[in-house]
PDB file of C-alpha atoms and ligand atoms in Angstrom:
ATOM      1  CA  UNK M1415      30.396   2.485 -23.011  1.00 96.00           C
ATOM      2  CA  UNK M1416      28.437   4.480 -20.150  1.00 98.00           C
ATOM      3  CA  UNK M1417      27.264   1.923 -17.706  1.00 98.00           C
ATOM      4  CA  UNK M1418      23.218   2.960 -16.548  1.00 98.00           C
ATOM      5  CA  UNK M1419      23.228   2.994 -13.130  1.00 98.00           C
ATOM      6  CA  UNK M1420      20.059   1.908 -12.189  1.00 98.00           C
ATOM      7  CA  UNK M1421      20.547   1.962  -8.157  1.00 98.00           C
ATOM      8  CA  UNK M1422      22.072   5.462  -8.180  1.00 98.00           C
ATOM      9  CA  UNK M1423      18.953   6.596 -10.038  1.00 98.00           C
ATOM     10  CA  UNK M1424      16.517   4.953  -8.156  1.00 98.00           C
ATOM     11  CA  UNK M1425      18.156   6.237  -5.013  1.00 98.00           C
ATOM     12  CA  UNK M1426      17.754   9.689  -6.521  1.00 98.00           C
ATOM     13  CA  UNK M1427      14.053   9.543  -6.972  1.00 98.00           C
ATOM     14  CA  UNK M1428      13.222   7.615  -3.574  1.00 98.00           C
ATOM     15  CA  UNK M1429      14.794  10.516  -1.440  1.00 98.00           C
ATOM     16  CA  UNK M1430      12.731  12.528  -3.398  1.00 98.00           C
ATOM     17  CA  UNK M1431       9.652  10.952  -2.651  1.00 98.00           C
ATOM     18  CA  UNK M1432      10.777  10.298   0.879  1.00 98.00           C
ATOM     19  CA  UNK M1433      11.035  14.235   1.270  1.00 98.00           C
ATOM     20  CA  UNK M1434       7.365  14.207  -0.078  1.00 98.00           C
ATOM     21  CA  UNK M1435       5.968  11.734   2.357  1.00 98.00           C
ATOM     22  CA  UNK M1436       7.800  13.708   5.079  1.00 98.00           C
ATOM     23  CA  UNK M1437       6.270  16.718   4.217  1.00 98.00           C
ATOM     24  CA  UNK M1438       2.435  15.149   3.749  1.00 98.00           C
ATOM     25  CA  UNK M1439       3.135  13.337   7.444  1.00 98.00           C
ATOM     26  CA  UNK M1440       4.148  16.857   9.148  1.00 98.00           C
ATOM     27  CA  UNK M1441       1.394  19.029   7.147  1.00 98.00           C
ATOM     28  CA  UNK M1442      -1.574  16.296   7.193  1.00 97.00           C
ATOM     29  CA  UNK M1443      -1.037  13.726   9.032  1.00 98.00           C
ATOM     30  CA  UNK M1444      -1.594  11.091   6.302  1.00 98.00           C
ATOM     31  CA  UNK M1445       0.792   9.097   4.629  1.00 98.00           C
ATOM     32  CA  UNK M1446       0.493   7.020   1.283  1.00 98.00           C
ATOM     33  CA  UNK M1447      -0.349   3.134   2.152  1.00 98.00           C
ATOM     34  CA  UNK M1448       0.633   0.536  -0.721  1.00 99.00           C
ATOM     35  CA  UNK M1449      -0.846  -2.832   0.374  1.00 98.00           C
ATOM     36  CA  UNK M1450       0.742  -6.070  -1.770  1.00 98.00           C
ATOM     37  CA  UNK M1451      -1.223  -9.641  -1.467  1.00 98.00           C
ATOM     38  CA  UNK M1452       1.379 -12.941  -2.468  1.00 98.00           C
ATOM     39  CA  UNK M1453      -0.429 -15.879  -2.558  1.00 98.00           C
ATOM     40  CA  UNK M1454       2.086 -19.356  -2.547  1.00 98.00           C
ATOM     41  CA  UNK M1455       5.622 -19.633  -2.288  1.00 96.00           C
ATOM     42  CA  UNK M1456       7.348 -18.521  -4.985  1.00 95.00           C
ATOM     43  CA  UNK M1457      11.058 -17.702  -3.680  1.00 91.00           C
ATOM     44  CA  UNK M1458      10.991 -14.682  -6.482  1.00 90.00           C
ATOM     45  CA  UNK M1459       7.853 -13.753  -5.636  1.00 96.00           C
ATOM     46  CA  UNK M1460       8.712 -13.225  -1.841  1.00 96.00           C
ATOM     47  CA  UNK M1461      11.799 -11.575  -2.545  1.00 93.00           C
ATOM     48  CA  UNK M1462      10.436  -9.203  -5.164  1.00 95.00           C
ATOM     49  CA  UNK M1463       7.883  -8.341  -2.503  1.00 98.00           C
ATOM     50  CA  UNK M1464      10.500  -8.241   0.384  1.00 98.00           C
ATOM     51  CA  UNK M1465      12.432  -5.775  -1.744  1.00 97.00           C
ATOM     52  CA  UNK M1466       9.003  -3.607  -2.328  1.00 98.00           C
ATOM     53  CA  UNK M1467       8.613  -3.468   1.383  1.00 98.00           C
ATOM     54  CA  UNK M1468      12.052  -2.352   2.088  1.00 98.00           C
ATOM     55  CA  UNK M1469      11.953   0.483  -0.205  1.00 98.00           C
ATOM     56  CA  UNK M1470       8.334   1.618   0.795  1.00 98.00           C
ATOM     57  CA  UNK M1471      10.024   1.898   4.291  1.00 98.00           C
ATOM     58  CA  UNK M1472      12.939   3.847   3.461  1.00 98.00           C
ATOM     59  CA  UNK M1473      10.568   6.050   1.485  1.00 98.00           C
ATOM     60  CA  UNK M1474       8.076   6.569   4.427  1.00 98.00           C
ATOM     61  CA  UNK M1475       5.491   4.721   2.843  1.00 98.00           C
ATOM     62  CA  UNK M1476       3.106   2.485   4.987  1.00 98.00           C
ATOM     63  CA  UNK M1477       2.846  -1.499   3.790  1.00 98.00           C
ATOM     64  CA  UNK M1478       0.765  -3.868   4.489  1.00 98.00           C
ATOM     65  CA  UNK M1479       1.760  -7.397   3.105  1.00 98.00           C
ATOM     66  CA  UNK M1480      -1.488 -10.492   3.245  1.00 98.00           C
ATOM     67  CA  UNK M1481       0.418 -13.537   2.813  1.00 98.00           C
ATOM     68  CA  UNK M1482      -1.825 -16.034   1.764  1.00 98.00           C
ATOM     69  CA  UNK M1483      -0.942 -20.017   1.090  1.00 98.00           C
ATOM     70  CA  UNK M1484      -1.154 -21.450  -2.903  1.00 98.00           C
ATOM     71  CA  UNK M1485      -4.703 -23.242  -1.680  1.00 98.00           C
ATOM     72  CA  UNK M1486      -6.662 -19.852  -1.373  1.00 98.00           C
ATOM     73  CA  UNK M1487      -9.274 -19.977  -3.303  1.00 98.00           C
ATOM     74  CA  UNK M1488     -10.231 -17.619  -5.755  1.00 98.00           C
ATOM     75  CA  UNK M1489     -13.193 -16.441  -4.156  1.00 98.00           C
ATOM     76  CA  UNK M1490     -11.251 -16.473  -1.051  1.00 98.00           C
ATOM     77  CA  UNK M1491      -8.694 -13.794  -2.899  1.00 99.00           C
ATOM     78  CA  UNK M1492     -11.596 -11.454  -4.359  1.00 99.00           C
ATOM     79  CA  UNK M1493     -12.914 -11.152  -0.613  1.00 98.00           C
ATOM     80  CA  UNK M1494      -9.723  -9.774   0.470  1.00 98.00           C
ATOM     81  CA  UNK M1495      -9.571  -7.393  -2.370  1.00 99.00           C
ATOM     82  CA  UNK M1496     -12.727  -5.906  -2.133  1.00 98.00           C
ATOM     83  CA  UNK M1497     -11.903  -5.359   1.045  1.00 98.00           C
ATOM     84  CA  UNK M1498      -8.889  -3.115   0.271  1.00 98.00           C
ATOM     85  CA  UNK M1499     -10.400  -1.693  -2.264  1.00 98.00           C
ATOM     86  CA  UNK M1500     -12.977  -0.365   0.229  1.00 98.00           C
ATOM     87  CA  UNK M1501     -10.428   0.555   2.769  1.00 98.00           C
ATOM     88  CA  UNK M1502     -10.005   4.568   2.088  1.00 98.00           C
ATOM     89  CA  UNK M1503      -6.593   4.392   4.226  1.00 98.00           C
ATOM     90  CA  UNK M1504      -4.995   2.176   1.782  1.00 98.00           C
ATOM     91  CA  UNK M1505      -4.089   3.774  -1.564  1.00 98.00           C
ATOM     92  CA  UNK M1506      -2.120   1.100  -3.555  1.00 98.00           C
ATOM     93  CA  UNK M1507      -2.695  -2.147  -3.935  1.00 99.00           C
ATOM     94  CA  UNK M1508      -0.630  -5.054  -5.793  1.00 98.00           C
ATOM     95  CA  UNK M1509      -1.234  -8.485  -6.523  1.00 98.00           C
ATOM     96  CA  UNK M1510       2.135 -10.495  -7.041  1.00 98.00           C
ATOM     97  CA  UNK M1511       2.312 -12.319 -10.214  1.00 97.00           C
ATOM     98  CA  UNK M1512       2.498 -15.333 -10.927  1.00 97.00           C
ATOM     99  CA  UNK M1513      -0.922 -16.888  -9.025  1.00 98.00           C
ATOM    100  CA  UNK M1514      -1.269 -20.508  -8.411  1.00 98.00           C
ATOM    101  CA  UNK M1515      -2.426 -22.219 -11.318  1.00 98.00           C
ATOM    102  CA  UNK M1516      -6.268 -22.259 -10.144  1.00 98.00           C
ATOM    103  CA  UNK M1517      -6.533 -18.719  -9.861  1.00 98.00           C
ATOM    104  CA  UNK M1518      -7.166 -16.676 -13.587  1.00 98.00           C
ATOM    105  CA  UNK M1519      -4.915 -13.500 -13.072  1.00 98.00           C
ATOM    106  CA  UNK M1520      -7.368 -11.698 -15.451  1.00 98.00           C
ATOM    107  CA  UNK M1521      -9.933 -11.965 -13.198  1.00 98.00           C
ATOM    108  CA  UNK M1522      -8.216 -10.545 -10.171  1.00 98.00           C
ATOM    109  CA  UNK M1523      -6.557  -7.855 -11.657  1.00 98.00           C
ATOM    110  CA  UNK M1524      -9.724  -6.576 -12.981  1.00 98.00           C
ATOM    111  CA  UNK M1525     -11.263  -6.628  -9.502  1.00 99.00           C
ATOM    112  CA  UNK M1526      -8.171  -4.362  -8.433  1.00 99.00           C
ATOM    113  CA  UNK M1527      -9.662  -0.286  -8.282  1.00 98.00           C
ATOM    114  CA  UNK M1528      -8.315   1.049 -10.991  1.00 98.00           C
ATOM    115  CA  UNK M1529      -7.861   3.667  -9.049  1.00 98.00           C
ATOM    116  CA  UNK M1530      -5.524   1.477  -6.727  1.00 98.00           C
ATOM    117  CA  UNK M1531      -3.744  -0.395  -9.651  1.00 98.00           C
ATOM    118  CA  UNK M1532      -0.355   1.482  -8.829  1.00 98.00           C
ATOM    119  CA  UNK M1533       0.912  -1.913 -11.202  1.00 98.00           C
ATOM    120  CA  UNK M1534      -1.128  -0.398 -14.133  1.00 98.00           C
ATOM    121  CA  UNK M1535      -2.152  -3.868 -15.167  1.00 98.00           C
ATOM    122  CA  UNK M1536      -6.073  -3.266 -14.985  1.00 98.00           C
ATOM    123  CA  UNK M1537      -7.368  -2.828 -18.452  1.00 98.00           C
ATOM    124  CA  UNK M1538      -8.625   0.480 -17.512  1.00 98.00           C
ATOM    125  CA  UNK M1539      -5.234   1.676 -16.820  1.00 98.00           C
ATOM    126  CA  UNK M1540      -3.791  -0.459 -19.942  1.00 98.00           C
ATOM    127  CA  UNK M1541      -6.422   1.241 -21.992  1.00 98.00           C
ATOM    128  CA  UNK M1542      -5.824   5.463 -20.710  1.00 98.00           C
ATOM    129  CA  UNK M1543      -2.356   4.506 -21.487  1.00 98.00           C
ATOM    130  CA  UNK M1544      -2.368   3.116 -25.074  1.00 97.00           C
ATOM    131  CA  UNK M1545      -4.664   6.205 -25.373  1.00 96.00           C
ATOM    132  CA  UNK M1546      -2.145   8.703 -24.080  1.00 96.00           C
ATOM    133  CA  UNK M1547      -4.586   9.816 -20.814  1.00 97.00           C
ATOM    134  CA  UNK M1548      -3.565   9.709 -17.814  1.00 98.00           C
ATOM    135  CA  UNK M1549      -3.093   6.106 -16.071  1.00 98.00           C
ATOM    136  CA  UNK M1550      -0.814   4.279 -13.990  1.00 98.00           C
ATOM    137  CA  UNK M1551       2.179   2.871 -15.740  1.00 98.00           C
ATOM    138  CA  UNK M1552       3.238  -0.466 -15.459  1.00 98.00           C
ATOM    139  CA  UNK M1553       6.343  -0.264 -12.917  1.00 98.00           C
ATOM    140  CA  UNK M1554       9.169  -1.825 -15.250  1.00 98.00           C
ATOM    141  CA  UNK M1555       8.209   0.235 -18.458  1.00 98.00           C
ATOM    142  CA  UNK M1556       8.062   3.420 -16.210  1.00 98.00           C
ATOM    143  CA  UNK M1557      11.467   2.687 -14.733  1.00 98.00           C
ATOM    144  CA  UNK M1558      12.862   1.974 -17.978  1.00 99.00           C
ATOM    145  CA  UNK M1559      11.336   5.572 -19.133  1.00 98.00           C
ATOM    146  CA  UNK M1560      12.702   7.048 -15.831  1.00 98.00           C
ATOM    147  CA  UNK M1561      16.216   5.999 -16.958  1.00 98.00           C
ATOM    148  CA  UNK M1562      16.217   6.929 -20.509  1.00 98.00           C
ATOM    149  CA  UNK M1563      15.199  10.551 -19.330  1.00 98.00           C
ATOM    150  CA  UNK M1564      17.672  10.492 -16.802  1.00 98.00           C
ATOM    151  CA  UNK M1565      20.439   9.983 -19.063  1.00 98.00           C
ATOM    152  CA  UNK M1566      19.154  12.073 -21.369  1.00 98.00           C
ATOM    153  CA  UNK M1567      19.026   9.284 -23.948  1.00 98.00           C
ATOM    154  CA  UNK M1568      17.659  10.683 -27.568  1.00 98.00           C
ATOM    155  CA  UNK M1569      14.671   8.621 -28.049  1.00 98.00           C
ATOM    156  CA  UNK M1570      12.718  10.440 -31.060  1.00 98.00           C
ATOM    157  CA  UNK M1571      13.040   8.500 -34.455  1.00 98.00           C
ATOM    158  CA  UNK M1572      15.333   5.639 -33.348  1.00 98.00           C
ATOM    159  CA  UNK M1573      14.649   2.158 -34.151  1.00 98.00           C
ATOM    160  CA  UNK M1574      13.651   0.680 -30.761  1.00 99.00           C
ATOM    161  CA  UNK M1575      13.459  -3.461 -30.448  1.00 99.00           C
ATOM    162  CA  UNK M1576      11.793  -5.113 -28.091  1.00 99.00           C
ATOM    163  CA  UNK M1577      12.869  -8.405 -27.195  1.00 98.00           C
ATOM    164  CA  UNK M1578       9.201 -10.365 -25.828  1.00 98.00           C
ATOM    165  CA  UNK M1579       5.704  -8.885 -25.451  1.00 98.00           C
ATOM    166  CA  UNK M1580       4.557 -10.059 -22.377  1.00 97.00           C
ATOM    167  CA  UNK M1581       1.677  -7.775 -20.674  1.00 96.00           C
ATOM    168  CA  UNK M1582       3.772  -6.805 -18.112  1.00 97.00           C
ATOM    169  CA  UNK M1583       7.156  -5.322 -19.724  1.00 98.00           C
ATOM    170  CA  UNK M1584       7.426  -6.020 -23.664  1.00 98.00           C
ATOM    171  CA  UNK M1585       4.073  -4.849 -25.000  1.00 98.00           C
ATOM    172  CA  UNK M1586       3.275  -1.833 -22.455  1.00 98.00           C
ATOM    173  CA  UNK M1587       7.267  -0.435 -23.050  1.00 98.00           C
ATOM    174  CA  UNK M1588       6.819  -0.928 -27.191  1.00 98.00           C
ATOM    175  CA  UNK M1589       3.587   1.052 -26.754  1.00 98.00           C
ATOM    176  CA  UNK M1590       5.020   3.842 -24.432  1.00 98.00           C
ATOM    177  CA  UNK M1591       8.597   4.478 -26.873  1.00 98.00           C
ATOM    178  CA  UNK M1592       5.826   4.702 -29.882  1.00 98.00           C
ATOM    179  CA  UNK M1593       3.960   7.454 -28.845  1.00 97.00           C
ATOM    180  CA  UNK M1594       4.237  10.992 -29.498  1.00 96.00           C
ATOM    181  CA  UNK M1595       6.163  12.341 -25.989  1.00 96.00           C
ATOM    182  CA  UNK M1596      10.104  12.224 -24.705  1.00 98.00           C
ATOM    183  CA  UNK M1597      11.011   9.698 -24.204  1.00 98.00           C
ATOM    184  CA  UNK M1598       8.930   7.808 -27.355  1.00 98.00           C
ATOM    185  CA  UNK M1599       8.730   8.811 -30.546  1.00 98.00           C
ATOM    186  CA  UNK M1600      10.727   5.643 -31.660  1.00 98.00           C
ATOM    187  CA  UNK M1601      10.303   3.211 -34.583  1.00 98.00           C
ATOM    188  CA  UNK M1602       9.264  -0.017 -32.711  1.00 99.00           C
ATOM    189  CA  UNK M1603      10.043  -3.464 -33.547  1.00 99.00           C
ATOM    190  CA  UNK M1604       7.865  -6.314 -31.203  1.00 98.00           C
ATOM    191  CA  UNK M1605      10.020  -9.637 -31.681  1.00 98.00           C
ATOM    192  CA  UNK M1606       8.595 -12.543 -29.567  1.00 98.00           C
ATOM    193  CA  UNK M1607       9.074 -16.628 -30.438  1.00 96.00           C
ATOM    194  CA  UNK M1608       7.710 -16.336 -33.796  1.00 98.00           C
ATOM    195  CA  UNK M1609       9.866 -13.593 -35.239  1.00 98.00           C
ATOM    196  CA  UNK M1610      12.265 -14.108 -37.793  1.00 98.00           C
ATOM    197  CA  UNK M1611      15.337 -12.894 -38.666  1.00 98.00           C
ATOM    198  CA  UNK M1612      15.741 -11.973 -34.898  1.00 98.00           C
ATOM    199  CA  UNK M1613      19.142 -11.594 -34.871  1.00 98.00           C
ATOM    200  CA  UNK M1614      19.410  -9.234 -37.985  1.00 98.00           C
ATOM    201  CA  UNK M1615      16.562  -7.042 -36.245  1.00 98.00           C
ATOM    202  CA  UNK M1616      18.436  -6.948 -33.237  1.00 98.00           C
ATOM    203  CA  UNK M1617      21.338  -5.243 -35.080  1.00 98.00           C
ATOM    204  CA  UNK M1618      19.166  -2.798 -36.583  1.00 98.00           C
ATOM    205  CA  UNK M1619      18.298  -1.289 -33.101  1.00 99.00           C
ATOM    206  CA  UNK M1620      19.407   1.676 -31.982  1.00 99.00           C
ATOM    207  CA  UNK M1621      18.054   0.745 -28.834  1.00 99.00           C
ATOM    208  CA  UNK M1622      17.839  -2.900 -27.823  1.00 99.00           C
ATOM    209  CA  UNK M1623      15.409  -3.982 -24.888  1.00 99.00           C
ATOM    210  CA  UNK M1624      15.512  -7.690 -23.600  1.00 98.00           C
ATOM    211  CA  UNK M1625      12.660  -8.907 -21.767  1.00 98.00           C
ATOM    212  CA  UNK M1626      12.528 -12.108 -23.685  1.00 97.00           C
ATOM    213  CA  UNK M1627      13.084 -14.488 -20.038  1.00 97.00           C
ATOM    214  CA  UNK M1628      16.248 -16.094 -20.787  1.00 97.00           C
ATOM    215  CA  UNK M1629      19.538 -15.685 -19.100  1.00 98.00           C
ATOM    216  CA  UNK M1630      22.148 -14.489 -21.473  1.00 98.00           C
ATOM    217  CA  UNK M1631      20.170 -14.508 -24.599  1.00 98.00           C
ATOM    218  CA  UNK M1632      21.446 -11.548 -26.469  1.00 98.00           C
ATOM    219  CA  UNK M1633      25.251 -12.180 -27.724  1.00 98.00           C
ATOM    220  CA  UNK M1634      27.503  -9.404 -29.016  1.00 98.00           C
ATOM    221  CA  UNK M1635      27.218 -10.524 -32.811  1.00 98.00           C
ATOM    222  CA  UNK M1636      22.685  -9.583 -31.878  1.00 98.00           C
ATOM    223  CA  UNK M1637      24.132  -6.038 -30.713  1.00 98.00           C
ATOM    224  CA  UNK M1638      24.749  -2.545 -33.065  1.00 98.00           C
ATOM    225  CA  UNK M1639      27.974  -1.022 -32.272  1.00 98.00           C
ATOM    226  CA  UNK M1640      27.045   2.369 -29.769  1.00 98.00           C
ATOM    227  CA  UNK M1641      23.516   0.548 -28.965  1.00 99.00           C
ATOM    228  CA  UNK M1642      21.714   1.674 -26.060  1.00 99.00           C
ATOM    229  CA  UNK M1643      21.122  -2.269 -24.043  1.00 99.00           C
ATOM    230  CA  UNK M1644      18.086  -2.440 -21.555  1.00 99.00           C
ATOM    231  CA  UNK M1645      18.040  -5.415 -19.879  1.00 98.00           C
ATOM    232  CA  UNK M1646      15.036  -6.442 -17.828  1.00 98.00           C
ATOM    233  CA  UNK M1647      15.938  -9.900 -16.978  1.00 98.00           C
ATOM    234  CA  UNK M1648      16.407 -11.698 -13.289  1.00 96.00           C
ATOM    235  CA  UNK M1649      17.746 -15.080 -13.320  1.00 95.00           C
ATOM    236  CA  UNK M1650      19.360 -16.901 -10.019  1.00 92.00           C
ATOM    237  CA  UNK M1651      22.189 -18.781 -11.147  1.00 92.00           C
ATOM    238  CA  UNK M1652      23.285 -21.536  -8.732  1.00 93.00           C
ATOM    239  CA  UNK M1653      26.146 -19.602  -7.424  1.00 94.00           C
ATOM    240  CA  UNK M1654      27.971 -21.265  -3.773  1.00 94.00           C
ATOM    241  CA  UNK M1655      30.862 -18.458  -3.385  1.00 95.00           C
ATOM    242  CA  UNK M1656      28.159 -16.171  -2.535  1.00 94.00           C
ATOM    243  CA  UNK M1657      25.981 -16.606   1.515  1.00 92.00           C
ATOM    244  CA  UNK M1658      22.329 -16.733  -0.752  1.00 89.00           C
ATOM    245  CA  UNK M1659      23.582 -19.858  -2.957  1.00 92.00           C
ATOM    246  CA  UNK M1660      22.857 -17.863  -6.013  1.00 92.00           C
ATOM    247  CA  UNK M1661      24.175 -14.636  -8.053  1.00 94.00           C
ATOM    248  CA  UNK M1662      21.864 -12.805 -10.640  1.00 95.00           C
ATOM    249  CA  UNK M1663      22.427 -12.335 -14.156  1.00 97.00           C
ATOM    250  CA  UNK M1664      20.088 -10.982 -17.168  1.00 98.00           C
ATOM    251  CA  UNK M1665      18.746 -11.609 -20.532  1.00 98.00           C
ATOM    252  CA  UNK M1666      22.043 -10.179 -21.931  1.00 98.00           C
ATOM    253  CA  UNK M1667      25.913 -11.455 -22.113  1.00 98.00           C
ATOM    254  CA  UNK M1668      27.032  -8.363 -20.266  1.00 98.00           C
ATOM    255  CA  UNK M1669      30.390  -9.534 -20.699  1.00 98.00           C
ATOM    256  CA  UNK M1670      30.375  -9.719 -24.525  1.00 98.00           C
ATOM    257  CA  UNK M1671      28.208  -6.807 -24.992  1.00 98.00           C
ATOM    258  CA  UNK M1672      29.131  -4.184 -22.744  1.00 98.00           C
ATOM    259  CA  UNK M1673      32.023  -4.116 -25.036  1.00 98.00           C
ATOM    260  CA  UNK M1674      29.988  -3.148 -27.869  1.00 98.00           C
ATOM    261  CA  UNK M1675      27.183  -1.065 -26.486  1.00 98.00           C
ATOM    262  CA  UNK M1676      27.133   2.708 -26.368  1.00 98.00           C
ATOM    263  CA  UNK M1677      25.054   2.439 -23.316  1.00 98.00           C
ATOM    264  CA  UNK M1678      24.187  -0.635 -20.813  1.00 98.00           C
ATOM    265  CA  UNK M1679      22.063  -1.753 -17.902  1.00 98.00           C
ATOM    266  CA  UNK M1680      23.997  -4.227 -15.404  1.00 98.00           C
ATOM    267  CA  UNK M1681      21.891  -6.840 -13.522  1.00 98.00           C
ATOM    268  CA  UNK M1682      21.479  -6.560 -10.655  1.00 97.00           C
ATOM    269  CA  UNK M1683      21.695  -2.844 -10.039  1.00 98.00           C
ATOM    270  CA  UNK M1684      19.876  -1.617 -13.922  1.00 98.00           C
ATOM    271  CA  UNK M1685      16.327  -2.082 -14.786  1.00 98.00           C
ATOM    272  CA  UNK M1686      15.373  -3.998 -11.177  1.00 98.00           C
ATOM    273  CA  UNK M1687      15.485  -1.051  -8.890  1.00 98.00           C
ATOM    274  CA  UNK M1688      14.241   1.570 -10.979  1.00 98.00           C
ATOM    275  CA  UNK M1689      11.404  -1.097 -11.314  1.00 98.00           C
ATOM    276  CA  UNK M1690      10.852  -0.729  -7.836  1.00 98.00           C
ATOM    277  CA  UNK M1691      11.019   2.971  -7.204  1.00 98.00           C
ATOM    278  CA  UNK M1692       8.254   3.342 -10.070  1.00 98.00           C
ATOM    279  CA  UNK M1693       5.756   1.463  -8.134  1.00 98.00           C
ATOM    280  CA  UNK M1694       6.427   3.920  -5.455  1.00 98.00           C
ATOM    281  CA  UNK M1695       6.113   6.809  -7.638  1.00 98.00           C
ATOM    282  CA  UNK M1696       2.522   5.608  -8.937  1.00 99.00           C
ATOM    283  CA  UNK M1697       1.863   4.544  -4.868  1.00 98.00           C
ATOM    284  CA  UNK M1698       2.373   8.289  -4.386  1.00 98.00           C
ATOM    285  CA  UNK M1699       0.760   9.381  -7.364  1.00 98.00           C
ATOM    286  CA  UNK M1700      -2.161   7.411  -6.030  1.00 98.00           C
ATOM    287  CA  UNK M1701      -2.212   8.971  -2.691  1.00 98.00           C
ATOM    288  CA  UNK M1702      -2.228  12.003  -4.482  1.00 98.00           C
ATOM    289  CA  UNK M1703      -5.188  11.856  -6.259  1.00 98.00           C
ATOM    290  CA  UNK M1704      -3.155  12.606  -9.296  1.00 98.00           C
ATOM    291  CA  UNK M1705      -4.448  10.298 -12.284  1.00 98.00           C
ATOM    292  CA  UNK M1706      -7.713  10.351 -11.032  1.00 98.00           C
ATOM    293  CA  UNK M1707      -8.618  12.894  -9.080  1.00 95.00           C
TER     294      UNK M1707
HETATM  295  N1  GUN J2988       5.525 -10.321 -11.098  1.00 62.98           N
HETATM  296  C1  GUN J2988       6.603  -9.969 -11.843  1.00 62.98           C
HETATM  297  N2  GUN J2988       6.647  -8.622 -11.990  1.00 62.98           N
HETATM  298  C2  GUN J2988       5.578  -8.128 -11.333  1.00 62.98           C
HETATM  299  C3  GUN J2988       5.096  -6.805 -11.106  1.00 62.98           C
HETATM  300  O1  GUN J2988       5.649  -5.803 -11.578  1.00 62.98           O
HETATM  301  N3  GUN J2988       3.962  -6.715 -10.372  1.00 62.98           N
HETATM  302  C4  GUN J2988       3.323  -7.797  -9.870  1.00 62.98           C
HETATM  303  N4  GUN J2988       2.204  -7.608  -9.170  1.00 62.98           N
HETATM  304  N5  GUN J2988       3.742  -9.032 -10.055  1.00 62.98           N
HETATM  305  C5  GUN J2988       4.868  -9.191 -10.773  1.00 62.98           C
END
């Protein structure tokens, strides 16, 4: 079993966009400005966007955070991001998910630039993907891509199953391994709550992604001896040896199936902080003019 090392990786490609940034400050001046708005108080959601300030920093890149509380009102929100969208110094922007119940996250995410979605999430950006054009990816499924590559991880005709089909991970990563590029070229199962037979499908994968929400979910018996395990979940468990109250452990029995698996992701320190680095590859990307120019 070759454990995926996730933070090594991420590391890798966040010097290299810190050189980048270095070089853009020294020639022009400028440097690439992701702006994130969290509205409520989500403990996740402020340390997800904690994290994404941290790493813009050690990249070089500028962020701006609005902190807004769970009353805002929705036209309240729109103001603010028409404003960045009209801002030409800022070049990313991010809305954290989940909103407060009151506020439709379609809505707001289409009012996102697609040219500032660095999440990908706008259906513009959704849309030049599934359509192989150019177009912000959606941060986990670019990671996940990122690492597969990186570990030079034979993709083309393997049976690829994808635990959950949420709009944010499941769906965008079954589309990306489907189509016709390294890494893709997969045969791509979509299981979700309705599927049946899920644990026979699950053995059929050569490589198994779980983004199904909940902790511990995939067993050993679910898992093809040699399988390639991607596990995208992030759940606090109540935890009082350690100073935060809480350790955090995935969608898969790491402990049972690392034994089995050819190749794993740990949690932390797998899927999470390539997750991360992605949105500052597409913040760079944007500042860059590169998808669209
Ligand atoms: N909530 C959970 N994951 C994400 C993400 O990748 N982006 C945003 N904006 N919100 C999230």
């Amino acid at each position: 079993m070759e454990l995926i090392d996730g933070k090594k990786v991420a590391e890798g490609i966040r010097a290299g966009i810190a050189r980048q940034v270095a070089h853009s400050i020294d020639n022009e001046g400028t440097a690439p400005h992701l702006a994130a708005i969290l509205v409520g108080d989500d403990p996740a959601s402020h340390t997800y966007v904690r994290n994404k300030e941290k790493a813009c920093q050690e990249a070089g890149i500028i962020s701006s955070v609005y902190k807004y509380p769970a009353s805002l009102s929705e036209r309240e929100l729109l103001t603010v991001i028409d404003f960045i969208n009209n801002d030409p110094e800022i070049h990313g922007l991010i809305v954290q998910l989940p909103l407060p119940a009151h506020i439709p996250s379609e809505k707001i995410i289409r009012a996102i630039h697609p040219c500032k979605d660095v999440d990908g999430f706008h259906p513009m950006n959704l849309g030049n993907m599934v359509q192989g054009l150019p177009a912000y990816l959606p941060a986990t499924p670019y990671g996940i891509l990122q690492l597969l590559e990186y570990y030079k991880i034979e993709t083309e005709g393997k049976h690829c199953v994808v635990l959950g089909r949420s709009n944010i991970v499941g769906t965008p990563v079954s589309i990306l391994l489907s189509r016709k590029s390294y890494p893709g070229n997969c045969t791509v199962t979509l299981c979700h709550s309705k599927t049946r037979d899920l644990d026979a499908i699950c053995r059929q994968a050569d490589i198994l992604i779980a983004a199904i929400g909940q902790p511990h979910f995939v067993k050993a018996d679910m898992v093809r001896e040699g399988a390639v395990v991607i596990d995208v979940g992030m759940h606090r468990v109540p935890d009082f040896s350690k100073g935060s109250g809480h350790h955090l452990t995935g969608d898969v029995d790491f402990g049972e199936v690392s034994k089995k698996a050819g190749y794993i992701t740990p949690v932390p320190g797998g899927v999470g902080p390539m997750t991360i680095v992605a949105l500052l590859c597409n913040t760079l990307k944007a500042f860059k003019k590169e998808i669209y120019p």
